[in-house]
PDB file of C-alpha atoms in Angstrom:
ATOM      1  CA  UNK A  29     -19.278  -5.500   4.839  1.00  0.00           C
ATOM      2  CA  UNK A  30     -18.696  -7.843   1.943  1.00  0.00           C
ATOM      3  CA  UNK A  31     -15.124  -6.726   1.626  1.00  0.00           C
ATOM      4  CA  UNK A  32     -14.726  -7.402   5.120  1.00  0.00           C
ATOM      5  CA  UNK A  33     -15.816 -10.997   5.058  1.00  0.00           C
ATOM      6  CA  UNK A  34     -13.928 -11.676   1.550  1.00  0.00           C
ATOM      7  CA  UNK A  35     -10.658 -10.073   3.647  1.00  0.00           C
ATOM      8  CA  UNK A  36     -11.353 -12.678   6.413  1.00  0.00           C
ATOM      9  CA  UNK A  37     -12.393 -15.442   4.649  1.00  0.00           C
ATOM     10  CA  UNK A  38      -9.334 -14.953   2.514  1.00  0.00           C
ATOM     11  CA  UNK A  39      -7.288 -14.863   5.773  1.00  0.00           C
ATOM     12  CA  UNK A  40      -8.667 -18.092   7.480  1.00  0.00           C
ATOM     13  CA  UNK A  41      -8.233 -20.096   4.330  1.00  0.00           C
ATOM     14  CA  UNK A  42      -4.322 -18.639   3.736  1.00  0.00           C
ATOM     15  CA  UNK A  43      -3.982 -18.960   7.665  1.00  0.00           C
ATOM     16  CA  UNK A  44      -4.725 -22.936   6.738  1.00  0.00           C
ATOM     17  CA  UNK A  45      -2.836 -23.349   4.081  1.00  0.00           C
ATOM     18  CA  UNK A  46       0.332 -22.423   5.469  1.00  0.00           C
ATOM     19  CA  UNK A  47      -0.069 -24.277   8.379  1.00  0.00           C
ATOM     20  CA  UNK A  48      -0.709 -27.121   6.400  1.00  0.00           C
ATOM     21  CA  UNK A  49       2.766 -26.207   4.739  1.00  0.00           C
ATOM     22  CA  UNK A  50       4.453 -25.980   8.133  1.00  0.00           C
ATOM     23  CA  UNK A  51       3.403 -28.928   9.255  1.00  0.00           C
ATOM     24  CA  UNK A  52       2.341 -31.810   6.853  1.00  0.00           C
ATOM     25  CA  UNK A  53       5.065 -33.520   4.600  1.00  0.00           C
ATOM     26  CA  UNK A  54       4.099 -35.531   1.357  1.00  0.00           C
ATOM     27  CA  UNK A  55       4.376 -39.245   1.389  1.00  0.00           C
ATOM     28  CA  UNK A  56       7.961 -39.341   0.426  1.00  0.00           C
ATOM     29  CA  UNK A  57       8.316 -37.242   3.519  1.00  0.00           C
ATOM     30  CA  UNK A  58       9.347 -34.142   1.640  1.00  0.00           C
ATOM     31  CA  UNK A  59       7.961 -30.550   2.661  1.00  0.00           C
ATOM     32  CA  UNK A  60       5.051 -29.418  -0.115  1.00  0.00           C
ATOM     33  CA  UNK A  61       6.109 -27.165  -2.326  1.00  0.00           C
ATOM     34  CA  UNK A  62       4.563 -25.284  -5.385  1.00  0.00           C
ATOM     35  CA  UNK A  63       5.512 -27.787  -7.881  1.00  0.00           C
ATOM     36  CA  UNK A  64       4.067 -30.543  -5.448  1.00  0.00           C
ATOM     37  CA  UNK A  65       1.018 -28.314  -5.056  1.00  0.00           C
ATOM     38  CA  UNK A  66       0.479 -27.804  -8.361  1.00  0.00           C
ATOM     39  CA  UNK A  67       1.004 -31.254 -10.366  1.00  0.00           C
ATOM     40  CA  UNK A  68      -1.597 -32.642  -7.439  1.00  0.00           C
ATOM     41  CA  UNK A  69      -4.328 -30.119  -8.282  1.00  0.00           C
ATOM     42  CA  UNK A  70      -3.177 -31.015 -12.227  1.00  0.00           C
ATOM     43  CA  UNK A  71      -4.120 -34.353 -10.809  1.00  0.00           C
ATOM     44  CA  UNK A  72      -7.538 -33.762  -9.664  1.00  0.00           C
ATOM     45  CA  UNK A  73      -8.604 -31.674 -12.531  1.00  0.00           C
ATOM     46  CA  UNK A  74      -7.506 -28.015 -11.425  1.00  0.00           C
ATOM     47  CA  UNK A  75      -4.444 -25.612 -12.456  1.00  0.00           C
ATOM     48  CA  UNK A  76      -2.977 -22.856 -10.562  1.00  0.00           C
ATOM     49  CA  UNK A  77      -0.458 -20.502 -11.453  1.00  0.00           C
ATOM     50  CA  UNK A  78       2.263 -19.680  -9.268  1.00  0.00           C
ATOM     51  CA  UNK A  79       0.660 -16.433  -8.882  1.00  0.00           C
ATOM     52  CA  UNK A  80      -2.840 -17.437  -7.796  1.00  0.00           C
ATOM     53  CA  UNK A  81      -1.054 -19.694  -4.944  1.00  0.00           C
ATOM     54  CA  UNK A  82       0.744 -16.664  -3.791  1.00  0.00           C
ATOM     55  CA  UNK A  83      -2.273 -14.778  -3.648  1.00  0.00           C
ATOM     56  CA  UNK A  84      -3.561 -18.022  -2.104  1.00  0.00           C
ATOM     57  CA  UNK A  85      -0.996 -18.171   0.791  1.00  0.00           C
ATOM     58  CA  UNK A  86      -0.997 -14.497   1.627  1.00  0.00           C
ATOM     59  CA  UNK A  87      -4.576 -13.987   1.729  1.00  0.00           C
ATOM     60  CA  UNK A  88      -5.069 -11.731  -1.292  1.00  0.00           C
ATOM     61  CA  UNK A  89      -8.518 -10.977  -2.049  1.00  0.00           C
ATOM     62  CA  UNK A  90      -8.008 -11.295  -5.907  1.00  0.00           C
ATOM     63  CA  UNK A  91      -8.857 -14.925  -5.682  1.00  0.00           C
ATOM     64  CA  UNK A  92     -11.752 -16.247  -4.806  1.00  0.00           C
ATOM     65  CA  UNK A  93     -11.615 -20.129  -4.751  1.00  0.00           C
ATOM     66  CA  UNK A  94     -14.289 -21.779  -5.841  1.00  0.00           C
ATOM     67  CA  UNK A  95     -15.314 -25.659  -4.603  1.00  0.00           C
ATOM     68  CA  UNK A  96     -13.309 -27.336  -7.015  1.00  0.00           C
ATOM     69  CA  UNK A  97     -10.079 -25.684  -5.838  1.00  0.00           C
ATOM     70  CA  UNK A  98     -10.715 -25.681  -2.371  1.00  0.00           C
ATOM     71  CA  UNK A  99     -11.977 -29.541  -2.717  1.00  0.00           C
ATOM     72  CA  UNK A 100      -8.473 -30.602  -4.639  1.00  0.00           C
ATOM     73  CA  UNK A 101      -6.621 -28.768  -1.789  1.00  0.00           C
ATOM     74  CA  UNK A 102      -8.151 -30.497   0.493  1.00  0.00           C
ATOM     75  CA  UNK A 103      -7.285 -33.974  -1.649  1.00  0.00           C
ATOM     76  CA  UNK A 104      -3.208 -33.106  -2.096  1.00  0.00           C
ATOM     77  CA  UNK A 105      -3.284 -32.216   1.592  1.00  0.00           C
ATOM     78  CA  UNK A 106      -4.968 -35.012   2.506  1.00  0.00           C
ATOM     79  CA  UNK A 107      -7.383 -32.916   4.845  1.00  0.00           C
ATOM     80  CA  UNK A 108     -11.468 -32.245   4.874  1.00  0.00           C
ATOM     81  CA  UNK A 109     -11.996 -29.112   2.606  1.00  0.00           C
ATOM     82  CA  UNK A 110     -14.220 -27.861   5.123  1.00  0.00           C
ATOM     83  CA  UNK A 111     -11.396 -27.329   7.440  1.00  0.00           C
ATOM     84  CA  UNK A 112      -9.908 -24.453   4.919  1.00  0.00           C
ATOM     85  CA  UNK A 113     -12.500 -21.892   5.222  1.00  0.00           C
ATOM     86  CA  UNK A 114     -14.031 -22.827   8.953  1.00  0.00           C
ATOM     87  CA  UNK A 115     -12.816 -20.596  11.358  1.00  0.00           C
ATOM     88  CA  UNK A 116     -12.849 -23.021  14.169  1.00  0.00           C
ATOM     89  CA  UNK A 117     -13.147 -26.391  14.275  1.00  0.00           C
ATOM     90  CA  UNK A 118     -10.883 -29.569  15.224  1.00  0.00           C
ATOM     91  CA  UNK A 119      -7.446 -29.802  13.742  1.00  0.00           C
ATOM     92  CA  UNK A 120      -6.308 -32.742  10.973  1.00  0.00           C
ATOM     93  CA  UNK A 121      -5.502 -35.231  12.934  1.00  0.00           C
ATOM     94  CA  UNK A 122      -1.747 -35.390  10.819  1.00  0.00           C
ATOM     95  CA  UNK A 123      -1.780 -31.566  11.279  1.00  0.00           C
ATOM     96  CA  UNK A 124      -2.347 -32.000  15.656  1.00  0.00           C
ATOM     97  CA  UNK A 125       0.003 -34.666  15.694  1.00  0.00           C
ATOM     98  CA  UNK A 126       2.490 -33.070  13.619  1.00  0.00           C
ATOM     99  CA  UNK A 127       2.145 -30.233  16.448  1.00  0.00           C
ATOM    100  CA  UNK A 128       2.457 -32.180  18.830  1.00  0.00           C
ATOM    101  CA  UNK A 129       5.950 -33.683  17.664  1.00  0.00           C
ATOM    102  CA  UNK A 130       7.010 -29.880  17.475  1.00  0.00           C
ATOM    103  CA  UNK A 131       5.985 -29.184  20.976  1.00  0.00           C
ATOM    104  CA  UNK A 132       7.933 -32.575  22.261  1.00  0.00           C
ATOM    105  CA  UNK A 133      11.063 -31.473  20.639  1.00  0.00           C
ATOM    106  CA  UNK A 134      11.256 -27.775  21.455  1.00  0.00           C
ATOM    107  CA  UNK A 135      11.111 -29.098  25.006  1.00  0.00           C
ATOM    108  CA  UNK A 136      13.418 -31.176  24.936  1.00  0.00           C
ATOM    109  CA  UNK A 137      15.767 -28.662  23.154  1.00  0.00           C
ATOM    110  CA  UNK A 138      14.535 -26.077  26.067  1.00  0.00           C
ATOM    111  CA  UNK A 139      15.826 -28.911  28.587  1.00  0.00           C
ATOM    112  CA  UNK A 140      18.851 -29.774  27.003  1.00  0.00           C
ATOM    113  CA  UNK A 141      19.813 -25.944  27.032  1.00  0.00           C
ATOM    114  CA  UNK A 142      18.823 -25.512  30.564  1.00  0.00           C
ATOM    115  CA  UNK A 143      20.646 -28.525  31.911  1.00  0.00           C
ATOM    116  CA  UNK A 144      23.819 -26.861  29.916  1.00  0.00           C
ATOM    117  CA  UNK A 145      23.318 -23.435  30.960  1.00  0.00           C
ATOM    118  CA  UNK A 146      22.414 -23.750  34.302  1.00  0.00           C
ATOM    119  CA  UNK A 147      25.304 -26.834  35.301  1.00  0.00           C
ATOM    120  CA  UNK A 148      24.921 -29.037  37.686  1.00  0.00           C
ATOM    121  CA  UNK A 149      21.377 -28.246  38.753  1.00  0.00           C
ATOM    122  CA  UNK A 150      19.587 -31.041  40.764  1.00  0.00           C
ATOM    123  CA  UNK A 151      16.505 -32.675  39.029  1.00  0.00           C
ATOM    124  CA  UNK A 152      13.996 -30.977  40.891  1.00  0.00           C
ATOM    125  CA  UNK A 153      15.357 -27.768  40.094  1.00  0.00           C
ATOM    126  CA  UNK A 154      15.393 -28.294  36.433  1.00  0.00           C
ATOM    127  CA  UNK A 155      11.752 -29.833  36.738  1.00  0.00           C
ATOM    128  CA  UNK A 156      10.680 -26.636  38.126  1.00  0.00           C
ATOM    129  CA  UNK A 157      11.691 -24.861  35.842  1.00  0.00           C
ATOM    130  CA  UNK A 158      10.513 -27.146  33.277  1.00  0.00           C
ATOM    131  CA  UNK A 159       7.287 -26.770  34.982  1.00  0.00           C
ATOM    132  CA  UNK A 160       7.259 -23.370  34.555  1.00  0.00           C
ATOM    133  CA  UNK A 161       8.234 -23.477  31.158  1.00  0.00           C
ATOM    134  CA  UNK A 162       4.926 -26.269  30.138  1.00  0.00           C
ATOM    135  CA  UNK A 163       2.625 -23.295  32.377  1.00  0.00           C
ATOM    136  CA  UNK A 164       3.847 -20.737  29.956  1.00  0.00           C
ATOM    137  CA  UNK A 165       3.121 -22.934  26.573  1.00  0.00           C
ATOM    138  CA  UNK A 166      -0.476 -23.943  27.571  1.00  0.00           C
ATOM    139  CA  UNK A 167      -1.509 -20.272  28.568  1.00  0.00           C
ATOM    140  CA  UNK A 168      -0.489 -19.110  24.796  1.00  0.00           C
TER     141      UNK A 168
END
């Protein structure tokens, strides 16, 4: 059993981290990247080799972060620490809104392909279909 819960613990917190990596950009608006990663843990007391992040991000069970790491992760991301190892729980606020942004565009790139591909539709049409499209997001 204790292999089982250091395999899913491992998973949530790599789960969190790369979302945070997907979704969050540094304050210069750049994506984070090891180096990034690494010179703000270096910040906050804490090094990592490019090895233990890998491990990290792809839930290997070799590492076992302790409080520190998981507290200046939470610090260079800008997030509660908590919300690395909780299975559930709210999302960042940055990390929902981020999301959010994601969803707006993909729609708007699903409309802009169906108002090519299908011609001269008439609105309601393409807000049907629309519809249809929103009904399939929200049931995922």
């Amino acid at each position: 059993m204790g292999d089982d819960n250091r395999e899913r613990s491992a998973q949530i917190l790599a789960d969190k981290i790369n979302l945070l990596l997907d979704t969050l950009r540094t304050e210069a608006g750049q994506t984070y990247d090891f180096t990034t990663i690494q010179q703000g843990l270096k910040d906050r007391g804490v090094a990592i080799s490019r090895t233990k992040w890998h491990y990290l991000k792809t839930a290997d069970i070799r590492v076992r972060p302790d409080e520190k790491l998981l507290r200046a992760l939470g610090e260079v991301f800008g997030v509660d620490p908590r919300y690395l190892v909780q299975e559930d729980g709210p999302l960042p606020q940055q990390v929902e809104q981020e999301l959010h942004t994601v969803r707006a565009l993909r729609r708007a790139e699903v409309r802009n392909f169906a108002a090519r591909a299908l011609g001269q539709i008439d609105p309601e049409g393409l807000q049907a279909i629309l519809d249809v499209i929103e009904k399939d997001q929200h049931e995922r």
